[in-house]
PDB file of C-alpha atoms in Angstrom:
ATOM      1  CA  UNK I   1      -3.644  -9.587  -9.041  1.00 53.00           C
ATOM      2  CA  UNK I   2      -0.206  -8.449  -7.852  1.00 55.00           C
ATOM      3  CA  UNK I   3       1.657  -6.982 -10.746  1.00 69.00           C
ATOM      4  CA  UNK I   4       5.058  -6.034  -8.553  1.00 77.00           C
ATOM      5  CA  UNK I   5       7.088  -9.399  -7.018  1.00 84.00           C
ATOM      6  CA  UNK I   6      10.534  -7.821  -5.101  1.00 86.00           C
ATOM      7  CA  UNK I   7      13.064 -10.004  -4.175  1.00 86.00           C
ATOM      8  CA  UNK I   8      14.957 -11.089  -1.909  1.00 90.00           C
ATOM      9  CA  UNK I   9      12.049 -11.635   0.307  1.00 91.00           C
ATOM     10  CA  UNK I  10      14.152 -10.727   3.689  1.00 94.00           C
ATOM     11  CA  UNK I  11      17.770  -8.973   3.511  1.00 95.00           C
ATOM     12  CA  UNK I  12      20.055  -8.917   6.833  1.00 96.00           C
ATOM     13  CA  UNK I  13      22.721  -6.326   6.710  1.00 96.00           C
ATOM     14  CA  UNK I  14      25.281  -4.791   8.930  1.00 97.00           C
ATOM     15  CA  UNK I  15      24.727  -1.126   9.947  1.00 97.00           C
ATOM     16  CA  UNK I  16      26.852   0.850   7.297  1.00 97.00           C
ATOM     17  CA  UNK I  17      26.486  -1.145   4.377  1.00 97.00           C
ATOM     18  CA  UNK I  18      24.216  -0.920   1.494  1.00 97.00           C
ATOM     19  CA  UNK I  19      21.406  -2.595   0.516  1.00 97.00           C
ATOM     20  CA  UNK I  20      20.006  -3.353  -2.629  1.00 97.00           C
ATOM     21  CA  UNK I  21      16.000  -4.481  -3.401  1.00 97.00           C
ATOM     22  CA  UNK I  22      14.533  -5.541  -6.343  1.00 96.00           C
ATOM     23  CA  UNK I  23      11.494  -5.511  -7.895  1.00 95.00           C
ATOM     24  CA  UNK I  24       9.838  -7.008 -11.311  1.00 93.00           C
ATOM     25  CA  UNK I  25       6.584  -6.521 -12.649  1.00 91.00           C
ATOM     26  CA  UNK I  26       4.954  -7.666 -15.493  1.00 88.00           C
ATOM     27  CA  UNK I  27       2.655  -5.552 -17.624  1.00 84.00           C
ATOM     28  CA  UNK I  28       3.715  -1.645 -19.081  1.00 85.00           C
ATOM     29  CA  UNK I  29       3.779   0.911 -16.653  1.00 86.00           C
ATOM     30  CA  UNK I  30       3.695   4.507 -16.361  1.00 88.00           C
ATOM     31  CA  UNK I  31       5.627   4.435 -13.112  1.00 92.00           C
ATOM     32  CA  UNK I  32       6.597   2.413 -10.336  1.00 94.00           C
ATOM     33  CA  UNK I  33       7.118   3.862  -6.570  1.00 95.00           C
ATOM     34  CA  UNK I  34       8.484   2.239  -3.132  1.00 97.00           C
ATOM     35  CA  UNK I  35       7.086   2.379   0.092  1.00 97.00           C
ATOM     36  CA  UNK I  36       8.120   1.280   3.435  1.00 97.00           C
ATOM     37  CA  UNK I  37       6.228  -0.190   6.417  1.00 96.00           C
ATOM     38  CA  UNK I  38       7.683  -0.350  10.222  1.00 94.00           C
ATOM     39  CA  UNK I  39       5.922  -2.860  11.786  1.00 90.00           C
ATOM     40  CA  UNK I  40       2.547  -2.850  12.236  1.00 85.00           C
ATOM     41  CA  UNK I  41       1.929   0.583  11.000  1.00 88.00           C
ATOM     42  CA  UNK I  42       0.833   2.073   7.967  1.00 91.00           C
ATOM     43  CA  UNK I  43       2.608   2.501   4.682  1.00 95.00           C
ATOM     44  CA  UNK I  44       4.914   5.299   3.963  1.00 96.00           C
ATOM     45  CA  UNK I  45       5.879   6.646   0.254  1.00 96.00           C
ATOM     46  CA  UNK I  46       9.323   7.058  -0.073  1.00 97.00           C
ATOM     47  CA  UNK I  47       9.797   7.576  -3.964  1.00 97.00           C
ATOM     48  CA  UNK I  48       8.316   7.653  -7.558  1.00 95.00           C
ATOM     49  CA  UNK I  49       9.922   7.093 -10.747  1.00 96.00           C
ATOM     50  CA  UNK I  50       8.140   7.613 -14.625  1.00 94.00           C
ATOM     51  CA  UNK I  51       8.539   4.914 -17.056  1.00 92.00           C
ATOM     52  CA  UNK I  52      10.697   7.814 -18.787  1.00 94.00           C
ATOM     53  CA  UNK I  53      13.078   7.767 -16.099  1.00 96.00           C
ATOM     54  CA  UNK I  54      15.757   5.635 -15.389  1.00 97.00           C
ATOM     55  CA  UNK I  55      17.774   6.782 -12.541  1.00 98.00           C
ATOM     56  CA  UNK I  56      16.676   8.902  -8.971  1.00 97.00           C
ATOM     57  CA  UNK I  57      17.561   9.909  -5.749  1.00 96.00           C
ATOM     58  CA  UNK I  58      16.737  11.234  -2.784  1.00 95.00           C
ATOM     59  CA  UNK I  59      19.032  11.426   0.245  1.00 96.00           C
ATOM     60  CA  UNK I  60      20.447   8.163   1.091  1.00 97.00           C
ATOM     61  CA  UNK I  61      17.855   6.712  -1.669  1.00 97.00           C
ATOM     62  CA  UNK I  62      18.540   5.600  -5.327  1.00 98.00           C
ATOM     63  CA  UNK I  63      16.518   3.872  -7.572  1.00 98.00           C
ATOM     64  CA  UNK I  64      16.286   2.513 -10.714  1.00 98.00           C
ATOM     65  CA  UNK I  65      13.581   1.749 -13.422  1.00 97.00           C
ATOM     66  CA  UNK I  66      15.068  -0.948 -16.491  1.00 96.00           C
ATOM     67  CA  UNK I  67      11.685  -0.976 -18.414  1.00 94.00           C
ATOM     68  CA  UNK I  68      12.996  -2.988 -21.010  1.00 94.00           C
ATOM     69  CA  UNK I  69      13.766  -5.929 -18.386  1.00 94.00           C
ATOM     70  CA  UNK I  70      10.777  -4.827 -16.124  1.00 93.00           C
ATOM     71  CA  UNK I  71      12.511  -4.233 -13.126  1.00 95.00           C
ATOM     72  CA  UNK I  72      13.329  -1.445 -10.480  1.00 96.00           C
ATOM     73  CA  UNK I  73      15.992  -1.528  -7.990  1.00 97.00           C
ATOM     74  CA  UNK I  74      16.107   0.551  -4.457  1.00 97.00           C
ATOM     75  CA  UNK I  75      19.108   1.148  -2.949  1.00 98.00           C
ATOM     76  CA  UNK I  76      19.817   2.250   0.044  1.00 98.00           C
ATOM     77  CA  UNK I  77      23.322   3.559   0.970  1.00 97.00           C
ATOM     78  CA  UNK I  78      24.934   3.710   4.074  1.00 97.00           C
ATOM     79  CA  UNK I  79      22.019   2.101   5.976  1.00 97.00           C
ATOM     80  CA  UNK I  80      21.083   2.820   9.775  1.00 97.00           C
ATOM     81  CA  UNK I  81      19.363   0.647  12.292  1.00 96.00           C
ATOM     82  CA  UNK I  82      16.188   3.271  11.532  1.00 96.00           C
ATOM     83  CA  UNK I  83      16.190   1.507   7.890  1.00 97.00           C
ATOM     84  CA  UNK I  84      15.104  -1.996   9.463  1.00 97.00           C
ATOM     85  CA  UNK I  85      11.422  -2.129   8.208  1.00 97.00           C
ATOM     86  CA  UNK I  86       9.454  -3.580   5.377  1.00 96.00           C
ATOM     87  CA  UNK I  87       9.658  -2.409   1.541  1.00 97.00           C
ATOM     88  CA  UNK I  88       7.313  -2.596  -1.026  1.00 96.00           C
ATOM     89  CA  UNK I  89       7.112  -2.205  -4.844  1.00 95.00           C
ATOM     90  CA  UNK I  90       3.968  -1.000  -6.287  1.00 94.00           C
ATOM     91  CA  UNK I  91       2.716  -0.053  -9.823  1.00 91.00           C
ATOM     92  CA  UNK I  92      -0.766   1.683 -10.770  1.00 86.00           C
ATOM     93  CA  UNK I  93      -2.817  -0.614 -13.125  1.00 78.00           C
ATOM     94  CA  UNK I  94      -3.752   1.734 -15.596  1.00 73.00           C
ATOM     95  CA  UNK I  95      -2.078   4.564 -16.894  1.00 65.00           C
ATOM     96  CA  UNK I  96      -4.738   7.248 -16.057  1.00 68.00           C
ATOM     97  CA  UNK I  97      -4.685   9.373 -12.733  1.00 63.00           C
ATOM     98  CA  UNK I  98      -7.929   6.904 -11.159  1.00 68.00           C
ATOM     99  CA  UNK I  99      -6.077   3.854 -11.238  1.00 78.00           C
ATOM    100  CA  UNK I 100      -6.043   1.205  -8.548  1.00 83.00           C
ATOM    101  CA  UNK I 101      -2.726   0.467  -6.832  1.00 87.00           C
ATOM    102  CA  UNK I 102      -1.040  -2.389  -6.477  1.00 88.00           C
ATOM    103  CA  UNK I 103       1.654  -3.861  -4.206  1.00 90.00           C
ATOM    104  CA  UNK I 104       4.217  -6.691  -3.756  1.00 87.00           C
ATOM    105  CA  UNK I 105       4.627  -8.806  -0.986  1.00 91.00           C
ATOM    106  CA  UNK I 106       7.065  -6.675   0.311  1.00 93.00           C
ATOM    107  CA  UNK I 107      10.826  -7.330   1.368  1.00 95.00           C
ATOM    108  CA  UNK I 108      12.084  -7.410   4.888  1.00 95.00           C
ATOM    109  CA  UNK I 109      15.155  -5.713   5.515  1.00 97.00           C
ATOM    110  CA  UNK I 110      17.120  -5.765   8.966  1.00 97.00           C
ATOM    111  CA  UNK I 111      19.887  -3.476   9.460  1.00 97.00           C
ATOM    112  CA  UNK I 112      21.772  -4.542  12.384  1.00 95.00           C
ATOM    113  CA  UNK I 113      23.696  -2.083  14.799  1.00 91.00           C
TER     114      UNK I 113
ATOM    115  CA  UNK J   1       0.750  16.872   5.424  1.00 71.00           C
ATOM    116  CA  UNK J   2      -2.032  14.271   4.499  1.00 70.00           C
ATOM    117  CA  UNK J   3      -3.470  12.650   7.253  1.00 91.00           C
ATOM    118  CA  UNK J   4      -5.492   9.825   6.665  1.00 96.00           C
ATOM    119  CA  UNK J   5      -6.926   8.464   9.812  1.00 96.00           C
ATOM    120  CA  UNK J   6      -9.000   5.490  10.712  1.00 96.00           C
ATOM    121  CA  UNK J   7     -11.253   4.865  12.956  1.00 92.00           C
ATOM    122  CA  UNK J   8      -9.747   2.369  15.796  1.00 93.00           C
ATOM    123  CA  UNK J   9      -6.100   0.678  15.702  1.00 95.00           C
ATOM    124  CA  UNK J  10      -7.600  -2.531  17.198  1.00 96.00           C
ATOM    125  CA  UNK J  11     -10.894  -3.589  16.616  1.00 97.00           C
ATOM    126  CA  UNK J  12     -12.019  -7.700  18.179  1.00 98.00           C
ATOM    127  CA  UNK J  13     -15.812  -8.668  17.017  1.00 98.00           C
ATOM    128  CA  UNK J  14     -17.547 -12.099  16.730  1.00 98.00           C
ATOM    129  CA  UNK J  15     -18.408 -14.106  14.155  1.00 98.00           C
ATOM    130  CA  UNK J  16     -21.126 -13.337  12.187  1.00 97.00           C
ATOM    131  CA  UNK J  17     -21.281  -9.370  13.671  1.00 97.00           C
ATOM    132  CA  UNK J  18     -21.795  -6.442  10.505  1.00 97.00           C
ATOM    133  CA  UNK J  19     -18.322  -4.481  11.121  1.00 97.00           C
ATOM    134  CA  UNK J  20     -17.795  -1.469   9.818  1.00 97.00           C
ATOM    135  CA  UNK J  21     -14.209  -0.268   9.514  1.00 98.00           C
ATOM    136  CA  UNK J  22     -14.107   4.199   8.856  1.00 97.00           C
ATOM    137  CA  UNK J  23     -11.543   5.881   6.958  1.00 97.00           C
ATOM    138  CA  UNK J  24     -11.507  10.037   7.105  1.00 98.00           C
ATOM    139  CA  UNK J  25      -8.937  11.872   4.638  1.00 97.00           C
ATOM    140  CA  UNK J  26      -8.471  15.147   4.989  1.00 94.00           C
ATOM    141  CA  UNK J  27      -6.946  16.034   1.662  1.00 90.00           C
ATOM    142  CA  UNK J  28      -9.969  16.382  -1.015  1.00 92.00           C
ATOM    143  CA  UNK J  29      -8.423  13.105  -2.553  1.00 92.00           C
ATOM    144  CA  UNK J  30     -10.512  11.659  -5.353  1.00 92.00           C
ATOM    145  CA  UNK J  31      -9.178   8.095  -4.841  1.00 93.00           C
ATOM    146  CA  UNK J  32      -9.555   5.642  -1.710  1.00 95.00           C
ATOM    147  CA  UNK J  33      -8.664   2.411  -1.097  1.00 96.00           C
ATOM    148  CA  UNK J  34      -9.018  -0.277   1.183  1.00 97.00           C
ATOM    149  CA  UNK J  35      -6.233  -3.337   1.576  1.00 97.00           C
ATOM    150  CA  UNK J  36      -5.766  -6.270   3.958  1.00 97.00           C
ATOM    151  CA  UNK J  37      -2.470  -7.382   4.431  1.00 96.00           C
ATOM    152  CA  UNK J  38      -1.822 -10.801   5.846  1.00 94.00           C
ATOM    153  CA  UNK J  39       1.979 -12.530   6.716  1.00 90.00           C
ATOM    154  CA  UNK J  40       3.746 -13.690   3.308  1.00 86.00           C
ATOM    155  CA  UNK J  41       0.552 -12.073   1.136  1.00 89.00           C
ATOM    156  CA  UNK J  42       1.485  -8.721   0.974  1.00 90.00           C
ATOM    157  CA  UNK J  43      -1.258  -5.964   0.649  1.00 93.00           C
ATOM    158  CA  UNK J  44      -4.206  -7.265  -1.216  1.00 94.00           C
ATOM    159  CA  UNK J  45      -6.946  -4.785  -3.127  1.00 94.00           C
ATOM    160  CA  UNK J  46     -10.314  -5.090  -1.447  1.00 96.00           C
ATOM    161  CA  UNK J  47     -11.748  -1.957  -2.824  1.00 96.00           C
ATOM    162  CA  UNK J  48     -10.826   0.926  -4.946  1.00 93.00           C
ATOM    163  CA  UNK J  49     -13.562   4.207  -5.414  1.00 95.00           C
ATOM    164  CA  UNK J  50     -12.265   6.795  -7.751  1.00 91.00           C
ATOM    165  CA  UNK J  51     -15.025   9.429  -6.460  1.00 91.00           C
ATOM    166  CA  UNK J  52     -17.815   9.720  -4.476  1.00 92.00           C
ATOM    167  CA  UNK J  53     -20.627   7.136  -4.669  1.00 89.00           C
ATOM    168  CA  UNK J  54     -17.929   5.881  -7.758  1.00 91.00           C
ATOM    169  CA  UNK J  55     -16.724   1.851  -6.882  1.00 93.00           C
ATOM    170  CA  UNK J  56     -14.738  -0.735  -7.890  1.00 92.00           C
ATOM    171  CA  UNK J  57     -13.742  -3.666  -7.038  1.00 93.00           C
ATOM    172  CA  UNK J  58     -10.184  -4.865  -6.082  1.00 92.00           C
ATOM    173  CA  UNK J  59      -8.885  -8.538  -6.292  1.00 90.00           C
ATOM    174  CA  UNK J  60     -10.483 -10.175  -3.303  1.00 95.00           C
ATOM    175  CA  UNK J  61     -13.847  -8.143  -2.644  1.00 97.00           C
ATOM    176  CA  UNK J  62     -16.015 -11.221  -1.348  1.00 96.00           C
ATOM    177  CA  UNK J  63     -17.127 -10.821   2.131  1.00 96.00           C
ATOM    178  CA  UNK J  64     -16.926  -6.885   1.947  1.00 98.00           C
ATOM    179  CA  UNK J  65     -18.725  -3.585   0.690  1.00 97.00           C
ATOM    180  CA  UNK J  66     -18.050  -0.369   0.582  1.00 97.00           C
ATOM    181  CA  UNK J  67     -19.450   3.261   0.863  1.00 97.00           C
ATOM    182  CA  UNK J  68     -18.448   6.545  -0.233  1.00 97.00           C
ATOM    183  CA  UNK J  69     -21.096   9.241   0.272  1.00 96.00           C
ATOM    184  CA  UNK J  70     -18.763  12.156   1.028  1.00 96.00           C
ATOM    185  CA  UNK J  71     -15.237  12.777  -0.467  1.00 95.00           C
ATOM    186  CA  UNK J  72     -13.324  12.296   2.220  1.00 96.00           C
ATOM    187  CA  UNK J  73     -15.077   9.556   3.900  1.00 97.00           C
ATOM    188  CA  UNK J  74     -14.391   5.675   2.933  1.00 97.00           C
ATOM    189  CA  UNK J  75     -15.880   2.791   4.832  1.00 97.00           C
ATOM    190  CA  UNK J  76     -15.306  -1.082   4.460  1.00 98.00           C
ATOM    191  CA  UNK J  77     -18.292  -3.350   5.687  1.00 98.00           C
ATOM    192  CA  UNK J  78     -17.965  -6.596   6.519  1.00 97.00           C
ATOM    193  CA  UNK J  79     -21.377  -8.169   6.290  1.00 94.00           C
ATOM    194  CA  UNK J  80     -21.007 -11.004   8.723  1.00 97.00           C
ATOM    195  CA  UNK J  81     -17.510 -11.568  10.257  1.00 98.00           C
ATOM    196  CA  UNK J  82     -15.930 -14.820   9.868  1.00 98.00           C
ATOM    197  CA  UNK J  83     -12.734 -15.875  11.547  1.00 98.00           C
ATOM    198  CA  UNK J  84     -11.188 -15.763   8.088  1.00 97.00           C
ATOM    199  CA  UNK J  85     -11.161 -11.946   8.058  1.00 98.00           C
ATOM    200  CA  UNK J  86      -8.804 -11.507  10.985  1.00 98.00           C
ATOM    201  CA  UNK J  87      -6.218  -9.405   9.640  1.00 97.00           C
ATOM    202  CA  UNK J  88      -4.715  -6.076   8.943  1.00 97.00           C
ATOM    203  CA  UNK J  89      -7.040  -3.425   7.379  1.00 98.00           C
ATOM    204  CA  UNK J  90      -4.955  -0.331   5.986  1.00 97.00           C
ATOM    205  CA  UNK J  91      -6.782   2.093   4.302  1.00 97.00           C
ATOM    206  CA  UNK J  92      -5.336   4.721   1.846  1.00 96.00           C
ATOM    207  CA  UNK J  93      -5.759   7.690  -0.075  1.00 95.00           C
ATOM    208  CA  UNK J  94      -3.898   8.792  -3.592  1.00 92.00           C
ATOM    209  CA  UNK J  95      -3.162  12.097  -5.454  1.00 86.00           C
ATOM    210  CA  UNK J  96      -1.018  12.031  -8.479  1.00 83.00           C
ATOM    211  CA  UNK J  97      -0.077   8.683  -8.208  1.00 85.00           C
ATOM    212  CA  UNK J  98       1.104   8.440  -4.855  1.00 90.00           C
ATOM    213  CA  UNK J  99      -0.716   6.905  -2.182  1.00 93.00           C
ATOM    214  CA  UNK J 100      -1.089   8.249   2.031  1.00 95.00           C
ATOM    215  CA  UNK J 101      -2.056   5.310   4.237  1.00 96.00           C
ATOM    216  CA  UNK J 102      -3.822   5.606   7.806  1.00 96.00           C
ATOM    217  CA  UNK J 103      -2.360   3.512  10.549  1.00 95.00           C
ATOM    218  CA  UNK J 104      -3.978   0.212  10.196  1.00 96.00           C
ATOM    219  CA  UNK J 105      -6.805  -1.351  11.859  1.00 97.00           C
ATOM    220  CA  UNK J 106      -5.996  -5.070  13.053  1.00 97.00           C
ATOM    221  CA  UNK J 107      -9.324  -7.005  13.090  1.00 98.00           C
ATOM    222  CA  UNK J 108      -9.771 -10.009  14.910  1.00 98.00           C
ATOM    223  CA  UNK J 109     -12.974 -11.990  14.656  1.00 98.00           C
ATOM    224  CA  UNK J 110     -13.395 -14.273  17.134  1.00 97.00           C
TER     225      UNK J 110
END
């Protein structure tokens, strides 16, 4: 079953402006991590935050963990035409270290020059 | 850096042929995957193993096996094609949480 659901499903932005993904989930969690996908390639990790987190960053990435509301947020600031690609939430299903991974359906995000 | 490599990028067998679909990584990972992704389905679990000869399976296993015999070595068998398999195979590997995915292998079955 797919725990993570982001939304929107596709985002279209101009090159320079940020853009902001979401992503819900619906059982506890001991963290939740983002990937991206160009197209037709493999999946790439971009960032992991604990369920005692709340805020991180790296580079031109920010996200956010609300695990009262079960949600995370990505932001990307400043985006390039190098963002355009596919992002997906996923959360591990239990909390121990051999736990299977699960995904969303991914968001589509097109940054155009 | 991980590498996690498998076997062919694109792969076209007919119906009804035994496919088998090789993932290699070469970072003494305990856990392996193995996830088709479709249009508007998102990556879906076929198989999880947690260590060798260890199994489990994911949310749509039907149609598939698995075998892990050596650590680093992960293979997805389809036991007789069918035209509903075409699709994306991405195959992955995961070490404190965070998973390292090959490059895909799109099946068609023809």
């Amino acid at each position: 079953s797919q725990q993570g659901e982001e939304d929107p499903q596709a985002l279209s932005i101009q090159e320079g402006e940020n853009a902001t993904m979401n992503c819900s989930y619906k059982t506890s969690i001991n963290n939740l991590q983002w990937y991206r996908q160009n197209s037709g390639r493999g999946l790439v990790h971009l960032i992991l935050i604990r369920s005692n987190e709340r805020e991180k960053h790296s580079g031109r990435l920010r996200v956010t963990l609300d695990t009262s509301k079960k949600s995370s947020s990505l932001l990307i600031t400043a985006s390039r035409a190098a963002d355009t690609a596919s992002y997906f939430c996923a959360t591990p299903l239990r909390a121990g270290a051999n736990s299977k991974l699960t995904f969303g359906k991914g968001i589509t995000l097109s940054v155009r020059p | 850096d991980v590498k996690v490599t498998q076997s062919s990028r694109y792969l076209v067998k007919r119906t009804g042929e035994k496919v088998f679909l090789e993932c290699v990584q070469d970072m003494d990972h305990e856990n392996m995957f193995w996830y088709r992704q479709d249009p508007g389905l998102g990556l879906r679990l076929i198989y999880f193993s947690y260590d060798v000869k260890m199994k489990e399976k994911g949310d749509i296993p039907e149609g598939y096996s698995v075998s892990r015999e050596k650590k680093e070595r992960f293979s997805l068998i389809l036991e007789s094609a069918s035209t509903n398999q075409t699709s994306m195979y991405l195959c992955a590997s995961s070490w404190d949480f965070k998973a390292f995915f090959g490059q895909g292998t799109r099946l068609t079955v023809v």
